[in-house]
Amino acid sequence: MSYGTAGSLRSVTLDDVRGAQKMLSGVARMTAMEGSRYLSQLVGAPVQLKCENLQRTGSFKLRGAYVRIAGLLPEERAAGVVAASAGNHAQGVALASSLLGVHATVFMPKGAPLPKISATRDYGAEVRLHGQVVDETLTAAQEYAARTGAVFIHPFDHPDVIAGQGTVGLEILEQCPEVRTVVVGMGGGGLAAGIAVAVKGLRPDVRIVGVQAEGAAAYPPSLAAGHPVTLDNPTTMADGIKVARPGEVPFGIISELVDEVRTASEDQLSAALLLCLERAKLVVEPAGASPVAALLGAPDAFEGPVVAVLSGGNVDPVLLQRVLRHGLAAQGRYLAVRLRLTDRPGALATLLGVLSEADANVLDVSHVRTDPRLGLTEVEVELHLETKGPAHCAEVGRALQNAGYTVID
């Protein structure tokens, strides 16, 4: 397999993806396809969820990493491999290397979640913590490769990696041959590019829709410019698709084969994660939930049957707690209010009585009595409430207002 120009479709072919599928036999699982009644009703057509969150290592990344490392020459394998990642790619490289008997060194940021660090080590890699952000970690990994001769395994910008990820597309066509639209999350673009090569190679009529996080959407300006553009400061909870610049190889494929790129807001991402957990009983990370977020944001925009690729499920429990709370708030099922009371006996009990009458369930209360911002006879109270939707949130607000309370922004 060889590089073509950035815009060349020959950089990865359907035959490459088929070859990768044979290579991955017995290594990567054919992950389940689960129907979603809720999303099907919302979209007005059948919606299937391709559950790569249930893949070995918890994401699709094993596919591309294994194909890339398996294709190395004997002397390259002997030198070992090196990668940089905060999570999914790290685990994919670690397991692939272990299965192939290749030593792997994985650089991870110092702030990477402990479960991901532990899992990467458990899969057999040597983990080195360096830097606070992935860019610093990436630089360290590339310097290590130059110094030691280890082969740097890029997470998305290599034809072998893209071919491996494309095997997801072959499985989609086998499991859902009537598919009309495939929706897939995009960071650097390796997964979307691979799926596009596989699906368009066999079914040119199928529509491929990529989804990026609103705060880390490098593809729309890159496609408009005709070349990869670097974002100054990508920001999103979906760290799996938080990439500042598209890869050269996937960009060329995506610019030709992906029909549309959409964006999803943070509220939509958190609501999608919550929906996957509550309705589908699937633990999905924010990046993996991005296709569902796109469906929630514009359900009329997708011709069915639709396959939404849940690309990963490696979510840090601490982040999961925050995202779920954010998702509940976005749906009006969680409300935080802050207000000031006169510091007198019974004032808090009176406030709680008003909330009880409004049928709001108090989850916790923070009661601040000493603060330079407060008057001599004031206290500040912050309450976290369980509510029943936007209408109920508005009802709680009116109840507080009618009782003479002023909610602080």
Tab-separated table of C-alpha atoms in Angstrom:
chain	number	residue	atom	x	y	z
A	1	MET	CA	0.000	0.000	0.000
A	2	SER	CA	1.468	3.372	-0.954
A	3	TYR	CA	0.755	7.020	-0.414
A	4	GLY	CA	-0.851	8.964	-3.212
A	5	THR	CA	-1.354	12.705	-3.354
A	6	ALA	CA	-3.539	14.249	-0.665
A	7	GLY	CA	-6.543	14.214	-2.980
A	8	SER	CA	-5.904	10.818	-4.561
A	9	LEU	CA	-8.488	8.115	-3.975
A	10	ARG	CA	-5.785	5.537	-4.765
A	11	SER	CA	-4.117	6.140	-1.399
A	12	VAL	CA	-6.520	3.521	0.013
A	13	THR	CA	-8.581	1.171	-2.134
A	14	LEU	CA	-11.430	-1.244	-1.571
A	15	ASP	CA	-8.963	-4.096	-2.099
A	16	ASP	CA	-6.818	-2.661	0.692
A	17	VAL	CA	-9.801	-2.727	3.050
A	18	ARG	CA	-10.668	-6.284	2.023
A	19	GLY	CA	-7.072	-7.309	2.665
A	20	ALA	CA	-7.230	-5.669	6.085
A	21	GLN	CA	-10.405	-7.605	6.866
A	22	LYS	CA	-8.633	-10.902	6.186
A	23	MET	CA	-5.704	-9.793	8.328
A	24	LEU	CA	-8.041	-8.931	11.220
A	25	SER	CA	-9.868	-12.281	11.154
A	26	GLY	CA	-9.702	-13.671	14.685
A	27	VAL	CA	-8.256	-10.400	16.004
A	28	ALA	CA	-11.019	-7.796	15.821
A	29	ARG	CA	-14.611	-8.712	16.598
A	30	MET	CA	-17.481	-8.186	14.197
A	31	THR	CA	-19.291	-5.905	16.623
A	32	ALA	CA	-23.041	-6.019	17.111
A	33	MET	CA	-25.611	-3.951	15.237
A	34	GLU	CA	-28.417	-2.882	17.573
A	35	GLY	CA	-31.692	-1.290	16.528
A	36	SER	CA	-32.912	1.833	18.322
A	37	ARG	CA	-36.692	2.187	18.500
A	38	TYR	CA	-36.460	5.684	19.964
A	39	LEU	CA	-34.149	7.004	17.245
A	40	SER	CA	-36.122	5.187	14.551
A	41	GLN	CA	-39.299	6.954	15.665
A	42	LEU	CA	-37.468	10.272	15.823
A	43	VAL	CA	-35.920	9.946	12.357
A	44	GLY	CA	-38.978	8.299	10.811
A	45	ALA	CA	-36.902	5.402	9.466
A	46	PRO	CA	-34.969	2.436	10.889
A	47	VAL	CA	-31.836	3.418	12.830
A	48	GLN	CA	-29.175	0.849	13.677
A	49	LEU	CA	-26.264	1.394	16.074
A	50	LYS	CA	-22.914	-0.142	15.053
A	51	CYS	CA	-21.413	-0.921	18.456
A	52	GLU	CA	-17.668	-0.401	18.131
A	53	ASN	CA	-17.774	0.583	21.797
A	54	LEU	CA	-17.933	-3.186	22.364
A	55	GLN	CA	-14.790	-3.842	20.278
A	56	ARG	CA	-11.674	-5.190	21.995
A	57	THR	CA	-9.982	-2.294	23.868
A	58	GLY	CA	-13.323	-0.463	23.777
A	59	SER	CA	-13.002	1.223	20.373
A	60	PHE	CA	-12.361	0.742	16.662
A	61	LYS	CA	-8.704	1.749	17.042
A	62	LEU	CA	-7.433	-1.830	17.335
A	63	ARG	CA	-8.342	-2.424	13.671
A	64	GLY	CA	-6.067	0.212	12.168
A	65	ALA	CA	-3.251	-0.246	14.675
A	66	TYR	CA	-3.053	-3.979	14.047
A	67	VAL	CA	-3.026	-3.637	10.253
A	68	ARG	CA	-0.330	-0.947	10.426
A	69	ILE	CA	1.961	-2.902	12.764
A	70	ALA	CA	1.366	-6.233	10.993
A	71	GLY	CA	2.568	-4.613	7.767
A	72	LEU	CA	5.968	-3.623	9.178
A	73	LEU	CA	9.144	-5.231	7.869
A	74	PRO	CA	10.982	-7.632	10.247
A	75	GLU	CA	13.703	-5.054	10.970
A	76	GLU	CA	11.030	-2.429	11.726
A	77	ARG	CA	9.277	-4.763	14.145
A	78	ALA	CA	12.580	-5.444	15.848
A	79	ALA	CA	12.995	-1.712	16.501
A	80	GLY	CA	9.612	-1.541	18.209
A	81	VAL	CA	6.809	0.956	17.783
A	82	VAL	CA	5.869	4.181	19.523
A	83	ALA	CA	2.594	6.079	19.744
A	84	ALA	CA	1.108	9.103	21.462
A	85	SER	CA	-2.445	9.130	22.748
A	86	ALA	CA	-4.668	10.059	25.658
A	87	GLY	CA	-6.686	6.863	25.397
A	88	ASN	CA	-8.184	4.803	22.578
A	89	HIS	CA	-5.235	4.786	20.152
A	90	ALA	CA	-2.916	3.987	23.048
A	91	GLN	CA	-4.893	0.886	23.939
A	92	GLY	CA	-5.246	-0.200	20.312
A	93	VAL	CA	-1.491	0.043	19.705
A	94	ALA	CA	-0.741	-1.697	23.001
A	95	LEU	CA	-2.932	-4.728	22.283
A	96	ALA	CA	-1.959	-4.966	18.602
A	97	SER	CA	1.734	-4.887	19.496
A	98	SER	CA	1.270	-7.507	22.175
A	99	LEU	CA	-0.557	-9.832	19.774
A	100	LEU	CA	2.192	-9.410	17.165
A	101	GLY	CA	5.109	-9.726	19.588
A	102	VAL	CA	6.334	-6.164	19.048
A	103	HIS	CA	7.544	-3.905	21.861
A	104	ALA	CA	5.383	-0.785	22.169
A	105	THR	CA	6.156	2.469	23.927
A	106	VAL	CA	3.150	4.740	24.385
A	107	PHE	CA	3.452	8.365	25.454
A	108	MET	CA	0.418	9.680	27.318
A	109	PRO	CA	-0.292	13.113	28.872
A	110	LYS	CA	0.302	13.370	32.600
A	111	GLY	CA	-3.363	14.202	33.064
A	112	ALA	CA	-4.681	11.156	31.167
A	113	PRO	CA	-7.403	9.279	33.077
A	114	LEU	CA	-5.964	6.594	35.339
A	115	PRO	CA	-8.196	3.802	33.931
A	116	LYS	CA	-6.816	4.450	30.424
A	117	ILE	CA	-3.210	4.481	31.647
A	118	SER	CA	-3.780	1.252	33.544
A	119	ALA	CA	-5.497	-0.450	30.585
A	120	THR	CA	-2.675	0.529	28.206
A	121	ARG	CA	-0.119	-1.005	30.565
A	122	ASP	CA	-2.252	-4.102	31.048
A	123	TYR	CA	-2.327	-4.633	27.268
A	124	GLY	CA	1.458	-4.839	27.349
A	125	ALA	CA	2.795	-1.404	26.420
A	126	GLU	CA	5.469	0.594	28.203
A	127	VAL	CA	3.720	3.828	29.205
A	128	ARG	CA	5.619	7.095	29.546
A	129	LEU	CA	3.796	10.125	30.914
A	130	HIS	CA	4.884	13.373	29.288
A	131	GLY	CA	3.367	16.820	28.875
A	132	GLN	CA	0.011	18.225	29.833
A	133	VAL	CA	-1.654	18.143	26.406
A	134	VAL	CA	-1.589	15.664	23.521
A	135	ASP	CA	0.476	17.980	21.290
A	136	GLU	CA	3.343	17.872	23.808
A	137	THR	CA	2.973	14.109	24.094
A	138	LEU	CA	3.013	13.754	20.310
A	139	THR	CA	6.253	15.729	20.056
A	140	ALA	CA	7.861	13.536	22.695
A	141	ALA	CA	6.817	10.358	20.857
A	142	GLN	CA	8.207	11.628	17.541
A	143	GLU	CA	11.496	12.617	19.195
A	144	TYR	CA	11.681	9.134	20.732
A	145	ALA	CA	11.113	7.580	17.293
A	146	ALA	CA	13.893	9.695	15.740
A	147	ARG	CA	16.269	8.858	18.600
A	148	THR	CA	15.637	5.108	18.851
A	149	GLY	CA	14.487	4.058	15.388
A	150	ALA	CA	11.100	2.905	16.717
A	151	VAL	CA	8.313	3.182	14.140
A	152	PHE	CA	5.827	5.946	14.919
A	153	ILE	CA	2.238	4.673	14.608
A	154	HIS	CA	0.016	7.587	13.619
A	155	PRO	CA	-3.564	7.413	14.897
A	156	PHE	CA	-5.182	8.276	11.546
A	157	ASP	CA	-2.831	9.656	8.879
A	158	HIS	CA	-1.584	6.460	7.225
A	159	PRO	CA	-3.152	4.274	4.520
A	160	ASP	CA	-2.753	1.038	6.511
A	161	VAL	CA	-4.540	2.565	9.489
A	162	ILE	CA	-7.360	3.833	7.265
A	163	ALA	CA	-7.714	0.435	5.589
A	164	GLY	CA	-8.035	-1.217	8.986
A	165	GLN	CA	-10.710	1.234	10.110
A	166	GLY	CA	-12.508	0.685	6.803
A	167	THR	CA	-13.359	-2.868	7.837
A	168	VAL	CA	-16.139	-1.305	9.927
A	169	GLY	CA	-17.726	-0.251	6.636
A	170	LEU	CA	-17.598	-3.787	5.207
A	171	GLU	CA	-19.333	-5.076	8.337
A	172	ILE	CA	-22.029	-2.404	8.078
A	173	LEU	CA	-22.910	-3.499	4.531
A	174	GLU	CA	-22.992	-7.141	5.602
A	175	GLN	CA	-25.106	-6.540	8.696
A	176	CYS	CA	-27.431	-3.905	7.210
A	177	PRO	CA	-27.427	-4.356	3.405
A	178	GLU	CA	-30.408	-2.016	2.994
A	179	VAL	CA	-28.550	0.944	4.593
A	180	ARG	CA	-29.032	4.342	2.933
A	181	THR	CA	-27.022	6.602	5.288
A	182	VAL	CA	-23.965	5.956	7.462
A	183	VAL	CA	-23.235	8.541	10.158
A	184	VAL	CA	-19.777	8.516	11.739
A	185	GLY	CA	-17.821	10.781	14.088
A	186	MET	CA	-14.706	12.521	12.763
A	187	GLY	CA	-11.556	13.842	14.392
A	188	GLY	CA	-8.525	13.371	12.168
A	189	GLY	CA	-10.750	11.445	9.775
A	190	GLY	CA	-9.268	7.941	9.682
A	191	LEU	CA	-12.466	6.080	10.545
A	192	ALA	CA	-14.715	8.141	8.275
A	193	ALA	CA	-12.235	7.832	5.398
A	194	GLY	CA	-11.934	4.072	5.771
A	195	ILE	CA	-15.694	3.567	5.991
A	196	ALA	CA	-16.174	5.808	2.960
A	197	VAL	CA	-13.699	3.784	0.865
A	198	ALA	CA	-15.403	0.509	1.805
A	199	VAL	CA	-19.020	1.631	1.516
A	200	LYS	CA	-18.704	3.812	-1.584
A	201	GLY	CA	-16.614	1.128	-3.274
A	202	LEU	CA	-19.505	-1.322	-3.032
A	203	ARG	CA	-22.534	0.957	-2.699
A	204	PRO	CA	-21.958	4.403	-4.257
A	205	ASP	CA	-25.613	5.274	-3.533
A	206	VAL	CA	-25.121	5.173	0.252
A	207	ARG	CA	-24.749	8.609	1.824
A	208	ILE	CA	-21.802	9.099	4.224
A	209	VAL	CA	-22.217	11.841	6.842
A	210	GLY	CA	-19.327	12.847	9.099
A	211	VAL	CA	-19.928	14.498	12.473
A	212	GLN	CA	-17.542	16.792	14.349
A	213	ALA	CA	-17.844	18.522	17.697
A	214	GLU	CA	-18.765	22.186	17.231
A	215	GLY	CA	-15.724	23.381	19.149
A	216	ALA	CA	-13.282	21.122	17.290
A	217	ALA	CA	-14.606	21.160	13.731
A	218	ALA	CA	-11.514	21.387	11.537
A	219	TYR	CA	-13.058	19.737	8.482
A	220	PRO	CA	-15.601	22.402	7.408
A	221	PRO	CA	-12.969	25.170	7.015
A	222	SER	CA	-10.491	22.664	5.560
A	223	LEU	CA	-12.954	21.467	2.934
A	224	ALA	CA	-13.822	25.074	2.104
A	225	ALA	CA	-10.113	25.908	1.681
A	226	GLY	CA	-9.332	22.762	-0.286
A	227	HIS	CA	-6.565	21.675	2.110
A	228	PRO	CA	-6.193	20.804	5.812
A	229	VAL	CA	-6.520	23.846	8.069
A	230	THR	CA	-5.313	23.950	11.684
A	231	LEU	CA	-7.658	25.175	14.425
A	232	ASP	CA	-6.125	27.494	17.005
A	233	ASN	CA	-7.809	26.089	20.098
A	234	PRO	CA	-10.131	23.100	19.656
A	235	THR	CA	-12.375	22.658	22.677
A	236	THR	CA	-14.831	19.855	23.361
A	237	MET	CA	-15.696	17.204	25.928
A	238	ALA	CA	-15.349	14.645	23.096
A	239	ASP	CA	-11.600	14.091	23.396
A	240	GLY	CA	-11.717	11.203	20.927
A	241	ILE	CA	-12.494	13.643	18.068
A	242	LYS	CA	-10.667	16.657	19.470
A	243	VAL	CA	-8.151	17.058	16.640
A	244	ALA	CA	-6.847	20.438	15.505
A	245	ARG	CA	-5.957	19.456	11.942
A	246	PRO	CA	-7.252	16.790	9.531
A	247	GLY	CA	-4.811	14.174	8.350
A	248	GLU	CA	-3.475	14.583	4.807
A	249	VAL	CA	-4.432	11.084	3.656
A	250	PRO	CA	-7.943	10.974	5.181
A	251	PHE	CA	-8.614	14.545	4.022
A	252	GLY	CA	-8.085	13.555	0.400
A	253	ILE	CA	-10.504	10.649	0.743
A	254	ILE	CA	-13.118	12.540	2.732
A	255	SER	CA	-13.119	15.493	0.345
A	256	GLU	CA	-14.058	13.096	-2.465
A	257	LEU	CA	-16.231	10.457	-0.800
A	258	VAL	CA	-17.953	11.907	2.278
A	259	ASP	CA	-21.217	13.567	1.275
A	260	GLU	CA	-21.636	15.940	4.213
A	261	VAL	CA	-19.959	17.046	7.415
A	262	ARG	CA	-22.180	18.177	10.295
A	263	THR	CA	-21.372	19.517	13.755
A	264	ALA	CA	-22.837	18.689	17.145
A	265	SER	CA	-23.024	20.989	20.166
A	266	GLU	CA	-21.856	20.020	23.643
A	267	ASP	CA	-25.499	19.836	24.765
A	268	GLN	CA	-26.290	17.460	21.905
A	269	LEU	CA	-23.245	15.304	22.683
A	270	SER	CA	-24.148	14.956	26.345
A	271	ALA	CA	-27.814	14.270	25.520
A	272	ALA	CA	-26.708	11.590	23.042
A	273	LEU	CA	-24.474	9.904	25.609
A	274	LEU	CA	-27.356	9.912	28.082
A	275	LEU	CA	-29.731	8.476	25.483
A	276	CYS	CA	-27.321	5.637	24.652
A	277	LEU	CA	-27.022	4.799	28.328
A	278	GLU	CA	-30.724	5.038	29.197
A	279	ARG	CA	-32.404	3.732	26.051
A	280	ALA	CA	-29.827	1.414	24.465
A	281	LYS	CA	-28.078	0.345	27.708
A	282	LEU	CA	-24.734	1.125	26.041
A	283	VAL	CA	-21.818	2.969	27.663
A	284	VAL	CA	-20.489	5.303	24.968
A	285	GLU	CA	-17.898	8.071	25.206
A	286	PRO	CA	-18.817	11.560	23.913
A	287	ALA	CA	-16.918	11.081	20.638
A	288	GLY	CA	-18.646	7.750	20.090
A	289	ALA	CA	-22.038	9.352	20.681
A	290	SER	CA	-21.478	12.116	18.104
A	291	PRO	CA	-23.486	10.387	15.326
A	292	VAL	CA	-26.430	10.058	17.702
A	293	ALA	CA	-26.001	13.738	18.602
A	294	ALA	CA	-26.322	14.601	14.900
A	295	LEU	CA	-29.533	12.576	14.662
A	296	LEU	CA	-30.955	14.344	17.702
A	297	GLY	CA	-30.005	17.740	16.264
A	298	ALA	CA	-31.614	17.264	12.848
A	299	PRO	CA	-33.682	14.064	12.693
A	300	ASP	CA	-35.295	15.005	9.377
A	301	ALA	CA	-31.951	15.326	7.587
A	302	PHE	CA	-31.151	11.603	7.286
A	303	GLU	CA	-32.588	9.136	4.798
A	304	GLY	CA	-33.136	5.708	6.308
A	305	PRO	CA	-32.269	3.060	7.031
A	306	VAL	CA	-29.502	4.814	8.994
A	307	VAL	CA	-26.443	3.251	10.640
A	308	ALA	CA	-24.838	5.355	13.383
A	309	VAL	CA	-21.331	4.221	14.316
A	310	LEU	CA	-20.699	4.246	18.079
A	311	SER	CA	-16.931	4.425	17.721
A	312	GLY	CA	-15.859	3.971	21.347
A	313	GLY	CA	-16.884	3.457	24.945
A	314	ASN	CA	-13.746	4.366	26.916
A	315	VAL	CA	-15.144	7.148	29.046
A	316	ASP	CA	-13.475	8.132	32.308
A	317	PRO	CA	-15.964	7.633	35.192
A	318	VAL	CA	-15.302	11.168	36.452
A	319	LEU	CA	-16.043	12.630	33.019
A	320	LEU	CA	-19.075	10.354	32.674
A	321	GLN	CA	-20.529	11.790	35.866
A	322	ARG	CA	-20.022	15.345	34.602
A	323	VAL	CA	-21.372	14.600	31.131
A	324	LEU	CA	-24.442	12.838	32.473
A	325	ARG	CA	-25.185	15.812	34.697
A	326	HIS	CA	-24.724	18.101	31.696
A	327	GLY	CA	-27.029	15.897	29.638
A	328	LEU	CA	-29.685	15.890	32.336
A	329	ALA	CA	-29.479	19.685	32.544
A	330	ALA	CA	-29.798	19.992	28.752
A	331	GLN	CA	-32.991	17.939	28.935
A	332	GLY	CA	-34.378	19.970	31.828
A	333	ARG	CA	-34.026	17.062	34.241
A	334	TYR	CA	-31.372	18.695	36.400
A	335	LEU	CA	-31.394	22.268	37.623
A	336	ALA	CA	-28.839	24.234	39.635
A	337	VAL	CA	-30.071	27.451	41.267
A	338	ARG	CA	-28.244	30.009	43.404
A	339	LEU	CA	-29.958	32.644	45.529
A	340	ARG	CA	-29.562	34.723	48.680
A	341	LEU	CA	-31.587	34.512	51.857
A	342	THR	CA	-31.896	36.591	54.978
A	343	ASP	CA	-29.795	34.958	57.686
A	344	ARG	CA	-32.494	33.990	60.154
A	345	PRO	CA	-33.727	30.724	61.698
A	346	GLY	CA	-36.067	28.818	59.403
A	347	ALA	CA	-35.128	30.665	56.168
A	348	LEU	CA	-33.668	27.570	54.532
A	349	ALA	CA	-36.578	25.414	55.680
A	350	THR	CA	-39.004	27.896	54.106
A	351	LEU	CA	-37.118	27.770	50.803
A	352	LEU	CA	-37.116	23.977	50.809
A	353	GLY	CA	-40.853	24.050	51.447
A	354	VAL	CA	-41.378	26.166	48.314
A	355	LEU	CA	-39.355	23.688	46.270
A	356	SER	CA	-41.275	20.773	47.753
A	357	GLU	CA	-44.566	22.380	46.746
A	358	ALA	CA	-43.169	22.770	43.229
A	359	ASP	CA	-42.351	19.013	43.242
A	360	ALA	CA	-38.607	19.598	42.749
A	361	ASN	CA	-36.393	16.968	44.363
A	362	VAL	CA	-33.394	18.512	46.177
A	363	LEU	CA	-30.207	16.519	45.512
A	364	ASP	CA	-27.798	18.648	47.537
A	365	VAL	CA	-27.513	22.066	49.187
A	366	SER	CA	-24.506	24.367	49.591
A	367	HIS	CA	-25.011	26.964	52.347
A	368	VAL	CA	-22.437	29.826	52.427
A	369	ARG	CA	-22.602	32.162	55.431
A	370	THR	CA	-19.270	34.006	55.198
A	371	ASP	CA	-18.206	35.640	51.951
A	372	PRO	CA	-17.040	39.203	51.125
A	373	ARG	CA	-19.845	39.480	48.572
A	374	LEU	CA	-22.551	38.923	51.186
A	375	GLY	CA	-24.199	41.532	53.358
A	376	LEU	CA	-24.074	41.235	57.112
A	377	THR	CA	-27.471	39.517	57.307
A	378	GLU	CA	-27.258	37.498	54.083
A	379	VAL	CA	-26.452	33.873	53.254
A	380	GLU	CA	-26.026	32.360	49.797
A	381	VAL	CA	-27.587	29.021	48.937
A	382	GLU	CA	-26.888	26.849	45.896
A	383	LEU	CA	-29.223	23.928	45.293
A	384	HIS	CA	-29.033	21.071	42.799
A	385	LEU	CA	-32.510	19.885	41.880
A	386	GLU	CA	-33.950	16.921	40.046
A	387	THR	CA	-36.655	18.160	37.686
A	388	LYS	CA	-38.987	16.681	35.065
A	389	GLY	CA	-38.182	18.651	31.931
A	390	PRO	CA	-37.984	22.226	30.627
A	391	ALA	CA	-41.613	23.012	31.512
A	392	HIS	CA	-41.063	21.865	35.093
A	393	CYS	CA	-37.852	23.931	35.326
A	394	ALA	CA	-39.831	26.998	34.302
A	395	GLU	CA	-42.493	26.116	36.853
A	396	VAL	CA	-39.866	25.891	39.621
A	397	GLY	CA	-38.494	29.284	38.585
A	398	ARG	CA	-41.954	30.856	38.766
A	399	ALA	CA	-42.573	29.305	42.184
A	400	LEU	CA	-39.352	30.851	43.513
A	401	GLN	CA	-40.199	34.211	41.974
A	402	ASN	CA	-43.733	34.174	43.390
A	403	ALA	CA	-42.310	33.406	46.823
A	404	GLY	CA	-40.133	36.527	46.605
A	405	TYR	CA	-36.781	34.889	45.835
A	406	THR	CA	-34.312	36.280	43.273
A	407	VAL	CA	-32.219	33.686	41.468
A	408	ILE	CA	-28.598	34.799	40.920
A	409	ASP	CA	-27.152	34.191	37.453
